[in-house]
Short mmCIF file of C-alpha atoms in Angstrom, two decimals:
data_model
loop_
_atom_site.label_atom_id
_atom_site.label_comp_id
_atom_site.label_asym_id
_atom_site.label_seq_id
_atom_site.Cartn_x
_atom_site.Cartn_y
_atom_site.Cartn_z
CA MET Z 1 -11.17 109.01 81.17
CA ILE Z 2 -7.36 108.75 80.97
CA ASN Z 3 -5.70 106.44 83.42
CA LYS Z 4 -3.31 108.49 85.56
CA LYS Z 5 -0.80 105.68 85.68
CA SER Z 6 -0.75 105.35 81.89
CA LEU Z 7 -0.35 109.11 81.55
CA LEU Z 8 2.61 109.13 83.91
CA ILE Z 9 4.32 106.32 81.98
CA SER Z 10 3.69 108.12 78.70
CA MET Z 11 5.23 111.33 80.06
CA MET Z 12 8.31 109.49 81.31
CA ILE Z 13 8.83 107.80 77.94
CA GLY Z 14 8.53 111.15 76.20
CA LEU Z 15 11.06 112.70 78.54
CA CYS Z 16 13.49 109.84 77.92
CA LEU Z 17 13.13 110.20 74.15
CA THR Z 18 13.77 113.92 74.47
CA LEU Z 19 16.88 113.31 76.52
CA LEU Z 20 18.08 110.66 74.10
CA ALA Z 21 17.54 112.98 71.17
CA LYS Z 22 19.66 115.73 72.74
CA LYS Z 23 22.89 116.04 70.77
CA PRO Z 24 26.19 115.65 72.68
CA ASP Z 25 28.54 118.58 73.25
CA TRP Z 26 31.03 117.49 70.57
CA ILE Z 27 28.34 117.95 67.94
CA MET Z 28 27.06 121.22 69.30
CA GLU Z 29 30.54 122.68 69.80
CA LYS Z 30 33.41 121.36 67.66
CA PRO Z 31 36.38 120.24 69.81
CA LEU Z 32 39.68 122.12 69.39
CA ASN Z 33 42.96 120.20 69.23
CA PRO Z 34 45.88 121.74 67.30
CA GLU Z 35 47.56 118.35 66.85
CA TYR Z 36 44.66 116.97 64.80
CA VAL Z 37 42.49 117.85 61.83
CA ILE Z 38 38.94 117.24 63.07
CA SER Z 39 35.81 116.60 61.04
CA ILE Z 40 32.31 116.10 62.45
CA GLU Z 41 29.81 114.96 59.84
CA MET Z 42 26.12 113.95 59.72
CA SER Z 43 24.12 111.76 57.38
CA HIS Z 44 20.41 110.95 57.34
CA LYS Z 45 19.55 107.44 58.30
CA SER Z 46 16.98 107.37 55.55
CA GLU Z 47 19.86 107.22 53.06
CA GLU Z 48 21.31 103.90 52.08
CA ASN Z 49 24.85 103.32 53.46
CA TYR Z 50 24.51 106.40 55.66
CA ARG Z 51 27.51 105.40 57.75
CA GLU Z 52 29.80 105.19 54.71
CA LEU Z 53 28.48 108.52 53.46
CA ALA Z 54 29.32 110.25 56.76
CA HIS Z 55 32.78 108.71 56.78
CA GLN Z 56 33.40 109.77 53.16
CA ALA Z 57 32.33 113.31 53.98
CA ALA Z 58 34.76 113.38 56.91
CA ALA Z 59 37.57 112.06 54.69
CA ILE Z 60 36.91 114.73 52.03
CA ASN Z 61 36.85 117.45 54.68
CA ILE Z 62 40.13 116.30 56.26
CA ALA Z 63 41.75 115.85 52.84
CA ASP Z 64 40.79 119.41 51.95
CA PHE Z 65 42.83 120.66 54.92
CA PHE Z 66 45.90 118.94 53.46
CA GLU Z 67 45.03 120.24 49.96
CA ILE Z 68 44.29 116.74 48.67
CA THR Z 69 41.65 116.81 45.96
CA ASP Z 70 41.98 113.72 43.77
CA SER Z 71 39.70 110.84 44.65
CA LEU Z 72 42.44 108.19 44.64
CA SER Z 73 44.49 110.04 47.26
CA ILE Z 74 41.37 110.63 49.35
CA GLN Z 75 40.59 106.94 49.13
CA LYS Z 76 44.13 106.08 50.36
CA LEU Z 77 43.78 108.59 53.18
CA SER Z 78 40.44 107.29 54.42
CA PRO Z 79 41.69 104.15 56.31
CA LYS Z 80 44.14 106.29 58.29
CA ILE Z 81 41.38 108.48 59.71
CA GLU Z 82 40.46 107.68 63.30
CA ILE Z 83 36.77 107.45 64.29
CA VAL Z 84 36.67 108.93 67.77
CA LYS Z 85 32.92 108.93 68.50
CA GLU Z 86 29.58 108.14 66.89
CA TRP Z 87 26.07 109.28 67.80
CA GLU Z 88 22.71 108.71 66.24
CA SER Z 89 19.13 109.67 66.78
CA LYS Z 90 16.04 108.27 65.15
CA LYS Z 91 16.75 110.20 61.97
CA GLU Z 92 20.41 111.30 62.12
CA TYR Z 93 23.83 109.67 62.26
CA TRP Z 94 26.82 111.72 63.48
CA ILE Z 95 30.49 110.80 63.31
CA TYR Z 96 33.51 112.44 64.99
CA CYS Z 97 36.72 111.78 62.98
CA ARG Z 98 40.26 113.05 63.25
CA LEU Z 99 43.71 112.60 61.71
CA SER Z 100 47.03 113.43 63.41
CA LYS Z 101 48.84 116.17 61.52
CA LEU Z 102 52.12 114.76 62.79
CA GLU Z 103 51.41 111.28 61.46
CA PHE Z 104 50.12 112.61 58.15
CA TYR Z 105 53.27 114.56 57.33
CA ARG Z 106 55.51 111.79 58.65
CA ASN Z 107 53.79 109.19 56.47
CA MET Z 108 53.75 111.55 53.51
CA LEU Z 109 57.54 111.97 53.72
CA ILE Z 110 58.12 108.26 54.28
CA GLU Z 111 56.27 107.61 51.03
CA GLN Z 112 58.76 109.96 49.32
CA SER Z 113 61.84 108.31 50.86
CA ASP Z 114 62.86 106.70 47.57
CA ASP Z 115 63.59 110.15 46.20
CA TYR Z 116 64.27 112.15 49.37
CA TYR Z 117 66.19 111.99 52.61
CA ILE Z 118 63.67 112.88 55.30
CA GLY Z 119 63.98 114.24 58.82
CA PHE Z 120 61.66 115.00 61.72
CA GLY Z 121 62.55 117.12 64.72
CA GLU Z 122 60.53 118.00 67.79
CA CYS Z 123 61.11 119.67 71.13
CA SER Z 124 59.21 120.95 74.14
CA LYS Z 125 58.71 124.70 74.10
CA THR Z 126 59.78 124.82 77.72
CA THR Z 127 63.32 123.96 76.56
CA PRO Z 128 65.57 126.94 75.83
CA ASP Z 129 66.43 127.22 72.11
CA TYR Z 130 63.72 124.68 71.26
CA LEU Z 131 63.58 125.90 67.65
CA GLU Z 132 67.28 125.17 67.09
CA ILE Z 133 67.12 121.85 68.93
CA ALA Z 134 64.21 120.64 66.78
CA LYS Z 135 66.03 121.73 63.60
CA GLN Z 136 69.21 119.91 64.64
CA LYS Z 137 67.25 116.73 65.35
CA ALA Z 138 65.71 116.85 61.88
CA LEU Z 139 69.10 117.52 60.26
CA SER Z 140 70.69 114.69 62.25
CA GLU Z 141 68.01 112.28 61.05
CA ILE Z 142 68.71 113.25 57.44
CA SER Z 143 72.49 112.92 57.84
CA SER Z 144 72.07 109.52 59.53
CA GLN Z 145 70.34 108.21 56.39
CA ILE Z 146 73.29 109.16 54.23
CA ASN Z 147 75.64 106.22 53.85
CA VAL Z 148 78.83 106.67 55.87
CA ALA Z 149 81.64 104.33 54.98
CA VAL Z 150 85.41 104.65 54.75
CA SER Z 151 86.88 103.51 51.48
CA GLY Z 152 90.63 103.94 51.91
CA GLU Z 153 92.45 100.93 53.36
CA VAL Z 154 94.86 103.17 55.29
CA VAL Z 155 92.01 104.87 57.14
CA ASN Z 156 90.40 101.51 57.89
CA ARG Z 157 93.71 100.23 59.24
CA VAL Z 158 94.13 103.33 61.40
CA ILE Z 159 90.69 102.73 62.91
CA GLU Z 160 91.58 99.13 63.73
CA GLN Z 161 95.08 99.77 65.11
CA SER Z 162 94.50 102.95 67.08
CA GLY Z 163 91.67 101.59 69.20
CA ILE Z 164 89.24 104.21 67.91
CA VAL Z 165 85.61 103.20 68.25
CA LYS Z 166 84.42 102.94 64.66
CA GLU Z 167 81.02 104.39 65.56
CA ASP Z 168 82.72 107.48 67.03
CA PHE Z 169 84.78 107.90 63.86
CA PHE Z 170 81.68 107.61 61.69
CA SER Z 171 79.80 109.97 64.00
CA GLN Z 172 82.40 112.66 63.31
CA ILE Z 173 82.02 112.12 59.58
CA GLN Z 174 78.24 112.40 59.97
CA MET Z 175 78.70 115.72 61.76
CA LYS Z 176 80.80 116.90 58.82
CA THR Z 177 78.15 115.60 56.44
CA GLN Z 178 75.44 117.48 58.33
CA SER Z 179 77.38 120.74 58.09
CA GLN Z 180 77.52 120.35 54.29
CA LEU Z 181 73.80 119.75 53.71
CA GLU Z 182 72.34 122.26 51.27
CA GLY Z 183 69.02 122.45 49.47
CA ILE Z 184 66.97 121.19 52.41
CA GLU Z 185 63.26 121.97 52.12
CA VAL Z 186 61.02 122.75 55.07
CA VAL Z 187 57.93 120.62 54.43
CA LYS Z 188 55.89 121.67 57.43
CA ILE Z 189 56.12 123.26 60.85
CA LEU Z 190 53.61 122.24 63.51
CA GLU Z 191 53.25 123.60 66.99
CA THR Z 192 50.97 123.54 69.98
CA ASP Z 193 51.08 125.55 73.16
CA ASP Z 194 53.82 123.32 74.55
CA ARG Z 195 55.47 121.45 71.61
CA TYR Z 196 57.16 122.25 68.30
CA TRP Z 197 57.70 120.00 65.24
CA ILE Z 198 59.58 120.57 62.01
CA PHE Z 199 59.70 118.35 58.90
CA TYR Z 200 62.60 118.45 56.40
CA LYS Z 201 63.35 116.72 53.14
CA LEU Z 202 66.39 116.73 50.86
CA SER Z 203 66.38 115.55 47.27
CA LYS Z 204 68.72 112.57 46.89
CA GLN Z 205 69.46 113.58 43.32
CA LEU Z 206 70.36 117.12 44.39
CA TYR Z 207 72.49 115.81 47.26
CA GLU Z 208 74.46 113.45 45.02
CA ALA Z 209 75.12 116.27 42.55
CA GLN Z 210 76.35 118.47 45.39
CA GLN Z 211 78.55 115.68 46.74
CA GLN Z 212 80.18 115.11 43.39
CA LYS Z 213 81.07 118.80 43.28
CA ILE Z 214 82.39 118.73 46.86
CA ILE Z 215 84.46 115.60 46.20
CA SER Z 216 85.82 117.01 42.96
CA ASP Z 217 86.85 120.27 44.67
CA ALA Z 218 88.38 118.41 47.63
CA ILE Z 219 90.44 116.16 45.36
CA GLU Z 220 91.59 119.14 43.31
CA HIS Z 221 92.73 121.12 46.38
CA SER Z 222 94.27 118.03 47.95
CA LEU Z 223 96.27 117.28 44.81
CA ASP Z 224 97.58 120.86 44.78
CA PHE Z 225 99.11 120.37 48.25
CA TYR Z 226 100.24 116.84 47.38
CA ASN Z 227 102.14 118.07 44.32
CA GLU Z 228 103.69 120.89 46.37
CA ALA Z 229 104.80 118.32 48.95
CA LYS Z 230 106.40 116.17 46.25
CA SER Z 231 108.20 119.23 44.86
CA ASP Z 232 109.43 120.17 48.36
CA GLU Z 233 110.62 116.62 48.93
CA ASN Z 234 112.64 116.67 45.71
CA LYS Z 235 114.21 119.99 46.78
CA ASN Z 236 115.03 118.57 50.24
CA LYS Z 237 112.65 121.06 51.90
CA ILE Z 238 111.52 118.40 54.33
CA ALA Z 239 109.71 120.56 56.91
CA SER Z 240 107.65 122.18 54.16
CA ALA Z 241 106.97 118.78 52.55
CA ILE Z 242 105.61 117.36 55.82
CA SER Z 243 103.35 120.40 56.23
CA ASN Z 244 101.98 120.14 52.68
CA TYR Z 245 101.33 116.40 52.93
CA ILE Z 246 99.24 117.02 56.05
CA LYS Z 247 97.37 119.89 54.39
CA SER Z 248 96.67 117.53 51.51
CA LEU Z 249 95.05 115.09 53.96
CA GLN Z 250 93.11 117.87 55.67
CA GLU Z 251 91.47 118.83 52.38
CA LEU Z 252 89.93 115.33 52.29
CA GLU Z 253 88.68 115.31 55.88
CA HIS Z 254 85.02 115.91 55.02
CA VAL Z 255 84.92 113.35 52.17
CA LEU Z 256 86.67 110.37 53.76
CA ASN Z 257 83.36 108.52 53.59
CA LYS Z 258 83.55 108.60 49.79
CA PRO Z 259 85.70 106.59 47.37
CA LEU Z 260 88.52 109.01 46.51
CA ILE Z 261 89.84 107.24 43.44
CA ILE Z 262 92.12 109.10 41.04
CA GLU Z 263 94.29 108.04 38.15
CA ILE Z 264 98.06 108.39 38.43
CA SER Z 265 100.33 106.93 35.73
CA ASN Z 266 97.39 105.03 34.21
CA GLU Z 267 96.63 103.43 37.56
CA ASP Z 268 93.54 103.94 39.73
CA ILE Z 269 94.51 104.63 43.34
CA TYR Z 270 92.90 105.91 46.53
CA LEU Z 271 94.19 109.44 47.00
CA ASP Z 272 94.09 109.35 50.82
CA ASN Z 273 96.16 106.14 50.79
CA LYS Z 274 98.67 107.70 48.40
CA ILE Z 275 99.15 110.78 50.58
CA TYR Z 276 99.53 108.74 53.76
CA THR Z 277 102.09 106.31 52.32
CA SER Z 278 104.05 109.16 50.70
CA LEU Z 279 104.28 110.97 54.03
CA GLN Z 280 105.26 107.80 55.88
CA ASN Z 281 107.97 107.04 53.30
CA LEU Z 282 109.36 110.55 53.75
CA LEU Z 283 109.48 110.11 57.52
CA ASN Z 284 111.16 106.72 57.14
CA ASN Z 285 114.04 108.35 55.26
CA ILE Z 286 114.79 110.97 57.92
CA LYS Z 287 117.80 109.92 59.99
CA PHE Z 288 119.51 111.31 63.09
CA GLU Z 289 123.02 110.62 64.33
CA THR Z 290 125.49 112.10 66.78
CA ASN Z 291 128.76 113.51 65.49
CA GLN Z 292 130.61 112.78 68.72
CA GLU Z 293 132.03 109.39 69.62
CA LYS Z 294 131.54 109.93 73.34
CA LEU Z 295 128.94 112.28 74.78
CA VAL Z 296 130.37 113.52 78.07
CA LEU Z 297 129.35 116.56 80.11
CA LYS Z 298 130.57 117.96 83.41
CA SER Z 299 128.12 118.29 86.29
CA GLY Z 300 126.96 121.84 86.90
CA LYS Z 301 128.59 123.17 83.74
CA PRO Z 302 126.25 124.06 80.84
CA GLY Z 303 126.93 121.84 77.86
CA LYS Z 304 125.54 120.77 74.53
CA VAL Z 305 125.17 117.75 72.29
CA ILE Z 306 125.18 118.09 68.50
CA LEU Z 307 123.06 115.83 66.29
CA LEU Z 308 122.99 115.60 62.51
CA SER Z 309 119.64 115.31 60.67
CA THR Z 310 119.58 113.96 57.11
CA PHE Z 311 117.08 112.95 54.43
CA ASN Z 312 118.42 110.44 51.94
CA ASN Z 313 121.88 111.34 53.28
CA LYS Z 314 121.40 115.08 52.63
CA PRO Z 315 121.38 117.60 55.52
CA ILE Z 316 117.92 118.86 56.51
CA GLU Z 317 117.44 122.53 57.32
CA ASN Z 318 114.70 124.03 59.53
CA LEU Z 319 113.57 120.70 61.02
CA LYS Z 320 112.16 120.81 64.54
CA ILE Z 321 113.43 118.05 66.84
CA ASN Z 322 111.82 117.53 70.25
CA PHE Z 323 113.76 116.15 73.22
CA ILE Z 324 112.89 114.44 76.49
CA THR Z 325 115.02 112.88 79.24
CA GLU Z 326 113.87 109.28 79.59
CA LYS Z 327 116.29 108.56 82.44
CA GLY Z 328 118.26 111.04 84.50
CA SER Z 329 117.62 114.25 86.41
CA SER Z 330 119.21 116.74 84.02
CA GLU Z 331 116.87 119.05 82.19
CA VAL Z 332 117.34 119.52 78.45
CA SER Z 333 115.99 122.03 75.97
CA ASP Z 334 112.49 121.04 74.82
CA TYR Z 335 113.35 121.28 71.14
CA SER Z 336 115.87 122.56 68.63
CA ILE Z 337 115.74 123.59 64.95
CA SER Z 338 118.29 122.20 62.52
CA ASP Z 339 120.55 124.69 60.73
CA ALA Z 340 121.65 124.77 57.08
CA ASN Z 341 124.17 122.00 57.80
CA GLY Z 342 121.49 119.79 59.33
CA GLU Z 343 123.00 120.24 62.80
CA VAL Z 344 120.71 120.15 65.81
CA ILE Z 345 122.07 121.52 69.08
CA LEU Z 346 120.68 120.07 72.30
CA LEU Z 347 121.43 122.22 75.33
CA PHE Z 348 122.03 120.97 78.87
CA PRO Z 349 121.73 124.16 80.97
CA ASP Z 350 122.62 122.42 84.25
CA PRO Z 351 123.84 118.82 83.94
CA LYS Z 352 123.50 116.79 87.12
CA SER Z 353 125.73 113.86 87.99
CA ASP Z 354 123.59 112.22 90.68
CA VAL Z 355 122.64 109.85 87.85
CA GLN Z 356 125.72 109.66 85.69
CA LEU Z 357 124.23 108.01 82.60
CA HIS Z 358 121.37 109.97 81.05
CA PHE Z 359 119.11 108.51 78.35
CA ILE Z 360 117.81 111.12 75.91
CA LYS Z 361 115.18 110.73 73.20
CA GLY Z 362 114.97 113.02 70.18
CA PHE Z 363 112.01 112.80 67.84
CA ILE Z 364 109.86 114.56 65.27
CA ASN Z 365 106.24 115.30 66.16
CA VAL Z 366 104.32 115.63 62.90
CA ASN Z 367 101.67 117.69 64.70
CA ASP Z 368 104.25 120.50 64.94
CA TYR Z 369 103.90 121.01 61.19
CA CYS Z 370 100.17 121.62 61.02
CA GLU Z 371 97.24 123.25 62.75
CA ILE Z 372 94.54 120.66 63.38
CA ASP Z 373 91.55 120.83 65.67
CA SER Z 374 92.02 118.22 68.41
CA LEU Z 375 88.56 116.80 67.56
CA SER Z 376 89.35 116.43 63.87
CA ILE Z 377 89.09 112.92 62.40
CA ILE Z 378 92.50 113.59 60.81
CA VAL Z 379 94.17 113.51 64.26
CA PRO Z 380 94.15 109.70 64.72
CA ILE Z 381 95.41 109.30 61.16
CA ILE Z 382 98.33 111.67 61.83
CA ASN Z 383 99.03 110.05 65.20
CA SER Z 384 99.27 106.62 63.57
CA LEU Z 385 102.34 107.67 61.58
CA ILE Z 386 105.70 106.28 62.71
CA ASN Z 387 107.87 109.30 63.43
CA PRO Z 388 111.68 109.26 63.15
CA GLU Z 389 113.52 109.29 66.46
CA ILE Z 390 116.92 108.79 68.06
CA ARG Z 391 117.92 107.57 71.51
CA PHE Z 392 121.38 108.25 72.88
CA GLU Z 393 123.30 108.24 76.15
CA VAL Z 394 125.04 111.19 77.76
CA LEU Z 395 127.55 110.66 80.54
CA VAL Z 396 127.51 113.44 83.13
CA GLU Z 397 130.73 113.26 85.11
CA GLY Z 398 130.97 114.60 88.61
CA LEU Z 399 133.53 117.24 89.60
CA SER Z 400 136.74 116.49 91.49
CA PHE Z 401 137.00 118.11 94.93
CA TYR Z 402 139.77 118.59 97.45
CA MET Z 403 138.71 119.08 101.07
CA GLU Z 404 140.26 121.42 103.65
CA SER Z 405 138.52 121.61 107.00
CA VAL Z 406 139.27 123.07 110.40
CA GLU Z 407 136.88 122.16 113.21
CA LYS Z 408 137.68 123.85 116.56
CA VAL Z 409 136.35 123.54 120.09
CA GLU Z 410 136.81 126.71 122.12
CA ASN Z 411 139.22 127.93 119.39
CA VAL Z 412 141.34 124.78 119.71
CA GLU Z 413 141.45 122.49 116.66
CA SER Z 414 139.72 119.21 117.32
CA LYS Z 415 141.47 115.94 116.52
CA GLY Z 416 138.33 114.31 115.16
CA LYS Z 417 136.23 115.54 112.21
CA ILE Z 418 132.43 115.57 112.31
CA ILE Z 419 131.36 118.15 109.72
CA GLU Z 420 133.86 117.05 107.04
CA PRO Z 421 132.60 113.45 106.46
CA ILE Z 422 128.97 114.60 106.35
CA ILE Z 423 129.76 117.21 103.69
CA LYS Z 424 131.86 114.71 101.73
CA ASP Z 425 129.04 112.18 101.70
CA TYR Z 426 126.69 114.85 100.38
CA PHE Z 427 128.90 115.72 97.39
CA ILE Z 428 129.63 112.05 96.65
CA SER Z 429 125.86 111.36 96.58
CA LYS Z 430 125.65 113.98 93.82
CA GLY Z 431 128.12 112.04 91.67
CA HIS Z 432 131.24 114.01 92.56
CA LYS Z 433 134.55 112.66 93.90
CA PHE Z 434 137.28 113.74 96.30
CA VAL Z 435 140.97 113.51 95.49
CA VAL Z 436 144.01 113.50 97.76
CA ASP Z 437 146.07 115.80 95.53
CA LYS Z 438 144.89 119.40 95.59
CA ASN Z 439 146.52 120.17 92.23
CA SER Z 440 144.46 117.47 90.49
CA ALA Z 441 141.18 118.83 91.86
CA GLU Z 442 138.86 121.20 90.04
CA LEU Z 443 137.30 122.67 93.16
CA LEU Z 444 138.41 123.21 96.74
CA VAL Z 445 135.90 122.79 99.57
CA ARG Z 446 137.00 124.73 102.65
CA ILE Z 447 135.22 124.33 106.00
CA VAL Z 448 135.92 126.45 109.08
CA ALA Z 449 133.91 125.72 112.24
CA ASN Z 450 134.20 126.63 115.90
CA SER Z 451 132.07 125.57 118.86
CA ALA Z 452 131.76 127.17 122.28
CA LYS Z 453 130.29 125.96 125.55
CA GLY Z 454 126.93 127.44 126.37
CA SER Z 455 124.78 127.50 129.48
CA GLY Z 456 123.66 124.41 131.38
CA ALA Z 457 120.81 123.43 133.66
CA MET Z 458 119.31 120.36 135.30
CA GLY Z 459 122.30 118.19 134.41
CA PHE Z 460 122.42 119.22 130.71
CA VAL Z 461 124.98 121.39 128.94
CA THR Z 462 124.81 123.18 125.58
CA SER Z 463 127.29 123.95 122.84
CA THR Z 464 126.87 126.41 119.95
CA THR Z 465 128.70 126.24 116.61
CA ASN Z 466 129.43 128.78 113.88
CA ALA Z 467 130.50 127.27 110.55
CA THR Z 468 131.42 128.49 107.06
CA LEU Z 469 131.67 126.46 103.85
CA SER Z 470 133.44 127.94 100.81
CA ILE Z 471 133.96 126.51 97.33
CA VAL Z 472 136.95 127.83 95.38
CA GLU Z 473 138.11 127.14 91.83
CA VAL Z 474 141.56 125.60 92.20
CA GLU Z 475 142.92 126.91 88.91
CA SER Z 476 141.82 130.54 89.33
CA SER Z 477 141.54 130.70 93.15
CA ASN Z 478 138.16 132.41 92.67
CA GLU Z 479 135.62 131.80 95.40
CA ILE Z 480 132.40 130.76 93.66
CA LEU Z 481 130.21 129.97 96.67
CA LYS Z 482 130.10 130.69 100.39
CA LYS Z 483 127.58 129.57 103.01
CA THR Z 484 127.59 130.43 106.74
CA VAL Z 485 125.50 129.16 109.65
CA ASN Z 486 125.63 130.64 113.16
CA ARG Z 487 124.73 129.65 116.71
CA ILE Z 488 123.75 126.08 115.92
CA LYS Z 489 122.97 124.55 119.32
CA GLY Z 490 123.63 121.03 120.58
CA VAL Z 491 122.43 119.67 123.96
CA SER Z 492 123.71 116.68 125.96
CA ASN Z 493 124.54 115.60 129.49
CA ASN Z 494 128.23 116.27 128.79
CA ILE Z 495 130.15 118.91 126.85
CA GLU Z 496 131.66 116.46 124.34
CA GLY Z 497 128.24 115.12 123.38
CA ALA Z 498 126.81 118.64 123.11
CA THR Z 499 129.73 119.71 120.87
CA ASN Z 500 129.38 116.71 118.57
CA LYS Z 501 125.65 117.33 118.21
CA SER Z 502 126.13 121.01 117.41
CA PHE Z 503 128.79 120.14 114.76
CA GLU Z 504 126.48 117.54 113.21
CA LYS Z 505 123.51 119.93 113.13
CA ALA Z 506 125.74 122.63 111.61
CA ALA Z 507 126.74 120.22 108.81
CA ARG Z 508 123.09 119.43 108.06
CA LYS Z 509 122.24 123.12 108.05
CA LEU Z 510 125.06 123.84 105.58
CA ILE Z 511 123.70 121.13 103.27
CA GLU Z 512 120.26 122.75 103.47
CA GLU Z 513 121.86 126.03 102.43
CA LEU Z 514 123.60 124.30 99.51
CA GLU Z 515 120.32 122.72 98.37
CA TYR Z 516 118.53 126.04 98.60
#
């Protein structure tokens, strides 16, 4: 008779063995993960080295996904495979292995880096334009591996002297380099529901061949402009020479990270250095001078100053000269173009004598002779050039005035003058002068004013003034300006004080009219 207790124990052991023998879900249903190649393999425990056999089977299966068939490559791949889980029963051994697709292709390209520039780019699919962003990241990684250095000593000196951050300068060259990349191969594109990866490679041999062609073409085009500039310089076509020298530099913009060595007169030179020094030498030989011993203008009367521009003592035609007023209130024309005689006319449309001595600067701006993107790496090179300039003084003389004034109170001429000295002070502050002889004056200032008593209340009285100011040319007797103010009120506790205040306010109002 079977012992019930023994039977119960036996049943429990059997149940446990059954549960233990039940295969886990990852064996029954292969996991899905687009980022990995997954292999689940089984070997019989009766076989010798059953663990190694299962692992080898997983390696072969994963290698097959990547189209790897030779045993040596499979053997090299095997250590990189991750064992995620293991399970075994009494008779079976199961292994769950995987290999990251991302890591596989990354490592594969790294192994080719002796012969290829390689780039990886990735981006979240939630980002707008994620395809383009991932591509640009991969391209940037390739361009960053390409050596960026500046060979010409002039360019190196410009970087040091202009305060440009060298990394920023190189970054711009790298951007140019990236835009020139051709022959890039797409190795692999990977994506999941939420991420995107792209893998690029570029043959170093192909790239170097392309670069030699690009450099050769750039040097050829640059030399064409350089030779044109030299020809223009010899013909005294200075504006055209400046333009062609700059164009010659622009042709080299995208290859400044390469040694641009050419042979001239049996001598090896850096082409970019040669262009820069030739342009600077040309600028050094441009001279400006005034053809007037004393530069004097009259306040308020349009005038001009004539300069002479020369190159190696020969007049320069069609040269643009810019002007600014460094000290003084008179406006000048922004620029002028030299004529066939090398003369440059600077216009003063309205000279002002409040500051009698004006300091003017004339200069060439090389940027006027070219069209360059403000972000171009050529800009700091051009800006480092020393441009020819001239500084000169212009004396703006005030006009000579004679004053006639009649100030009346109740139509009776007043003995004292209130409006006259205020108006005189105003014109003197503008750099003009008053003379005692009418015949020696250029302009006559005539003031006619009359005040009248107004109403009064609470111990105060008022006075109102009408006043007219006229300016007349003495020589021609032509009236050139007339200003009138009416009913200007003054208030005081006596009529004399009210009259004085109304005269004073009338004078200030006339000055406001003159300023307007």
